[in-house]
PDB file of C-alpha atoms in Angstrom:
ATOM      1  CA  MET A   1      10.346  -1.454 -69.711  1.00  0.00           C
ATOM      2  CA  ASN A   2       9.149  -0.090 -66.102  1.00  0.00           C
ATOM      3  CA  ILE A   3       7.181  -3.069 -64.625  1.00  0.00           C
ATOM      4  CA  GLN A   4       6.056  -3.170 -60.861  1.00  0.00           C
ATOM      5  CA  GLN A   5       5.030  -6.442 -59.430  1.00  0.00           C
ATOM      6  CA  PHE A   6       3.275  -6.358 -56.052  1.00  0.00           C
ATOM      7  CA  VAL A   7       2.472 -10.642 -54.807  1.00  0.00           C
ATOM      8  CA  VAL A   8       0.252 -11.228 -52.428  1.00  0.00           C
ATOM      9  CA  GLU A   9      -0.132 -14.549 -49.988  1.00  0.00           C
ATOM     10  CA  ASN A  10      -2.050 -17.084 -51.000  1.00  0.00           C
ATOM     11  CA  ILE A  11      -5.239 -17.309 -49.959  1.00  0.00           C
ATOM     12  CA  GLU A  12      -7.329 -20.658 -49.399  1.00  0.00           C
ATOM     13  CA  VAL A  13     -10.881 -20.683 -50.261  1.00  0.00           C
ATOM     14  CA  PRO A  14     -13.356 -23.558 -49.598  1.00  0.00           C
ATOM     15  CA  ARG A  15     -15.103 -24.571 -52.778  1.00  0.00           C
ATOM     16  CA  SER A  16     -18.866 -23.266 -51.320  1.00  0.00           C
ATOM     17  CA  HIS A  17     -16.961 -19.664 -51.447  1.00  0.00           C
ATOM     18  CA  ILE A  18     -14.989 -19.375 -55.058  1.00  0.00           C
ATOM     19  CA  GLN A  19     -18.181 -17.579 -56.518  1.00  0.00           C
ATOM     20  CA  GLU A  20     -17.906 -14.890 -53.911  1.00  0.00           C
ATOM     21  CA  VAL A  21     -14.852 -14.828 -53.016  1.00  0.00           C
ATOM     22  CA  LEU A  22     -13.802 -13.835 -57.356  1.00  0.00           C
ATOM     23  CA  HIS A  23     -16.873 -11.458 -57.377  1.00  0.00           C
ATOM     24  CA  CYS A  24     -15.659  -9.650 -54.674  1.00  0.00           C
ATOM     25  CA  PHE A  25     -11.709  -9.755 -56.156  1.00  0.00           C
ATOM     26  CA  LEU A  26     -12.882  -8.842 -59.415  1.00  0.00           C
ATOM     27  CA  HIS A  27     -15.688  -6.418 -58.606  1.00  0.00           C
ATOM     28  CA  SER A  28     -12.968  -4.483 -55.607  1.00  0.00           C
ATOM     29  CA  ILE A  29     -10.139  -4.085 -58.476  1.00  0.00           C
ATOM     30  CA  MET A  30     -12.425  -3.156 -61.471  1.00  0.00           C
ATOM     31  CA  PHE A  31     -13.992  -0.552 -59.359  1.00  0.00           C
ATOM     32  CA  THR A  32     -10.644   1.023 -57.914  1.00  0.00           C
ATOM     33  CA  ARG A  33      -9.620   0.768 -61.728  1.00  0.00           C
ATOM     34  CA  ALA A  34     -12.077   2.717 -62.658  1.00  0.00           C
ATOM     35  CA  PHE A  35     -12.792   5.564 -59.658  1.00  0.00           C
ATOM     36  CA  GLY A  36     -15.027   8.355 -60.937  1.00  0.00           C
ATOM     37  CA  LEU A  37     -16.074   6.925 -63.603  1.00  0.00           C
ATOM     38  CA  VAL A  38     -18.564   4.420 -62.370  1.00  0.00           C
ATOM     39  CA  LYS A  39     -20.940   4.310 -59.434  1.00  0.00           C
ATOM     40  CA  PRO A  40     -20.033   2.620 -56.617  1.00  0.00           C
ATOM     41  CA  ASN A  41     -22.477  -0.202 -55.452  1.00  0.00           C
ATOM     42  CA  ASP A  42     -21.461  -1.698 -51.587  1.00  0.00           C
ATOM     43  CA  VAL A  43     -22.022  -5.361 -51.412  1.00  0.00           C
ATOM     44  CA  TYR A  44     -22.558  -8.374 -48.746  1.00  0.00           C
ATOM     45  CA  ILE A  45     -21.305 -11.541 -48.779  1.00  0.00           C
ATOM     46  CA  ASP A  46     -23.274 -12.292 -45.370  1.00  0.00           C
ATOM     47  CA  SER A  47     -21.400 -15.638 -45.672  1.00  0.00           C
ATOM     48  CA  LEU A  48     -17.975 -14.100 -45.190  1.00  0.00           C
ATOM     49  CA  ASP A  49     -19.625 -11.530 -42.879  1.00  0.00           C
ATOM     50  CA  LEU A  50     -17.793  -8.677 -45.786  1.00  0.00           C
ATOM     51  CA  TYR A  51     -18.832  -6.100 -47.534  1.00  0.00           C
ATOM     52  CA  TYR A  52     -17.164  -4.695 -50.748  1.00  0.00           C
ATOM     53  CA  ALA A  53     -17.220  -1.938 -53.190  1.00  0.00           C
ATOM     54  CA  LYS A  54     -18.497  -2.963 -57.019  1.00  0.00           C
ATOM     55  CA  ALA A  55     -18.751  -0.983 -60.068  1.00  0.00           C
ATOM     56  CA  ASP A  56     -22.744  -0.027 -60.626  1.00  0.00           C
ATOM     57  CA  ASP A  57     -21.675  -0.768 -64.775  1.00  0.00           C
ATOM     58  CA  GLY A  58     -24.020  -3.715 -66.632  1.00  0.00           C
ATOM     59  CA  GLU A  59     -21.026  -4.097 -68.745  1.00  0.00           C
ATOM     60  CA  ILE A  60     -18.442  -4.888 -66.192  1.00  0.00           C
ATOM     61  CA  GLU A  61     -20.912  -6.648 -64.389  1.00  0.00           C
ATOM     62  CA  LYS A  62     -21.270  -8.702 -67.673  1.00  0.00           C
ATOM     63  CA  LYS A  63     -17.607  -9.561 -68.357  1.00  0.00           C
ATOM     64  CA  ILE A  64     -17.114 -10.594 -64.360  1.00  0.00           C
ATOM     65  CA  LYS A  65     -19.808 -12.383 -64.179  1.00  0.00           C
ATOM     66  CA  ALA A  66     -18.819 -14.266 -67.583  1.00  0.00           C
ATOM     67  CA  SER A  67     -15.322 -14.608 -66.035  1.00  0.00           C
ATOM     68  CA  VAL A  68     -16.302 -15.769 -63.174  1.00  0.00           C
ATOM     69  CA  ASP A  69     -18.866 -18.592 -64.416  1.00  0.00           C
ATOM     70  CA  SER A  70     -16.008 -20.041 -67.201  1.00  0.00           C
ATOM     71  CA  PHE A  71     -13.828 -20.507 -63.939  1.00  0.00           C
ATOM     72  CA  ILE A  72     -15.743 -22.582 -62.185  1.00  0.00           C
ATOM     73  CA  ASP A  73     -16.832 -24.469 -65.100  1.00  0.00           C
ATOM     74  CA  ASN A  74     -13.094 -24.767 -65.700  1.00  0.00           C
ATOM     75  CA  LEU A  75     -13.015 -25.751 -62.349  1.00  0.00           C
ATOM     76  CA  THR A  76     -16.064 -28.309 -62.677  1.00  0.00           C
ATOM     77  CA  LYS A  77     -15.400 -29.716 -65.727  1.00  0.00           C
ATOM     78  CA  LYS A  78     -11.773 -30.734 -65.003  1.00  0.00           C
ATOM     79  CA  LYS A  79     -12.060 -31.960 -61.875  1.00  0.00           C
ATOM     80  CA  LEU A  80      -9.707 -30.081 -59.881  1.00  0.00           C
ATOM     81  CA  LYS A  81      -9.340 -30.583 -56.054  1.00  0.00           C
ATOM     82  CA  LYS A  82      -7.577 -26.891 -56.050  1.00  0.00           C
ATOM     83  CA  SER A  83      -6.956 -24.490 -58.864  1.00  0.00           C
ATOM     84  CA  GLN A  84      -5.188 -20.891 -58.730  1.00  0.00           C
ATOM     85  CA  ALA A  85      -6.313 -17.824 -59.880  1.00  0.00           C
ATOM     86  CA  ILE A  86      -3.754 -15.085 -60.911  1.00  0.00           C
ATOM     87  CA  PHE A  87      -4.901 -11.536 -61.782  1.00  0.00           C
ATOM     88  CA  GLU A  88      -2.388  -9.811 -64.128  1.00  0.00           C
ATOM     89  CA  PHE A  89      -2.592  -6.193 -65.099  1.00  0.00           C
ATOM     90  CA  ASN A  90      -1.181  -3.947 -67.712  1.00  0.00           C
ATOM     91  CA  PHE A  91      -2.955  -1.278 -69.697  1.00  0.00           C
ATOM     92  CA  ILE A  92      -5.303  -3.270 -71.720  1.00  0.00           C
ATOM     93  CA  GLN A  93      -5.620  -6.641 -70.317  1.00  0.00           C
ATOM     94  CA  PHE A  94      -7.300  -7.885 -67.908  1.00  0.00           C
ATOM     95  CA  LEU A  95      -6.643 -12.019 -67.285  1.00  0.00           C
ATOM     96  CA  ILE A  96      -7.533 -14.588 -65.389  1.00  0.00           C
ATOM     97  CA  PHE A  97      -5.608 -18.065 -65.834  1.00  0.00           C
ATOM     98  CA  ASN A  98      -7.404 -20.904 -64.499  1.00  0.00           C
ATOM     99  CA  SER A  99      -4.659 -24.148 -65.572  1.00  0.00           C
ATOM    100  CA  ASN A 100      -4.367 -23.411 -69.454  1.00  0.00           C
ATOM    101  CA  PHE A 101      -7.350 -20.854 -69.498  1.00  0.00           C
ATOM    102  CA  LEU A 102      -7.315 -17.663 -69.983  1.00  0.00           C
ATOM    103  CA  ILE A 103      -9.831 -14.899 -70.586  1.00  0.00           C
ATOM    104  CA  ASN A 104      -9.226 -11.243 -72.034  1.00  0.00           C
ATOM    105  CA  PHE A 105     -10.795  -8.488 -70.778  1.00  0.00           C
TER     106      PHE A 105
END
């Protein structure tokens, strides 16, 4: 099997910015994977002074919002001080892990 893996440094995010950062990561990734198939929409995160491109697609928006909300709900319910999001891609699945939590896109 031909697998290519990219590992980036850990990024620590204050709890107050988790939702914004997850939206930024997920939208950026989904936009680049659907490049040419969706219309881009620039989003500005004022608190981080950061722009990112998101896919202007209602279905993608719903899935990302549901995934981010579930991640934050799980983080809050378990009263975790720290958590980790791991993004793993293959041809069919888009996965978000939070402790023992998994969402398929």
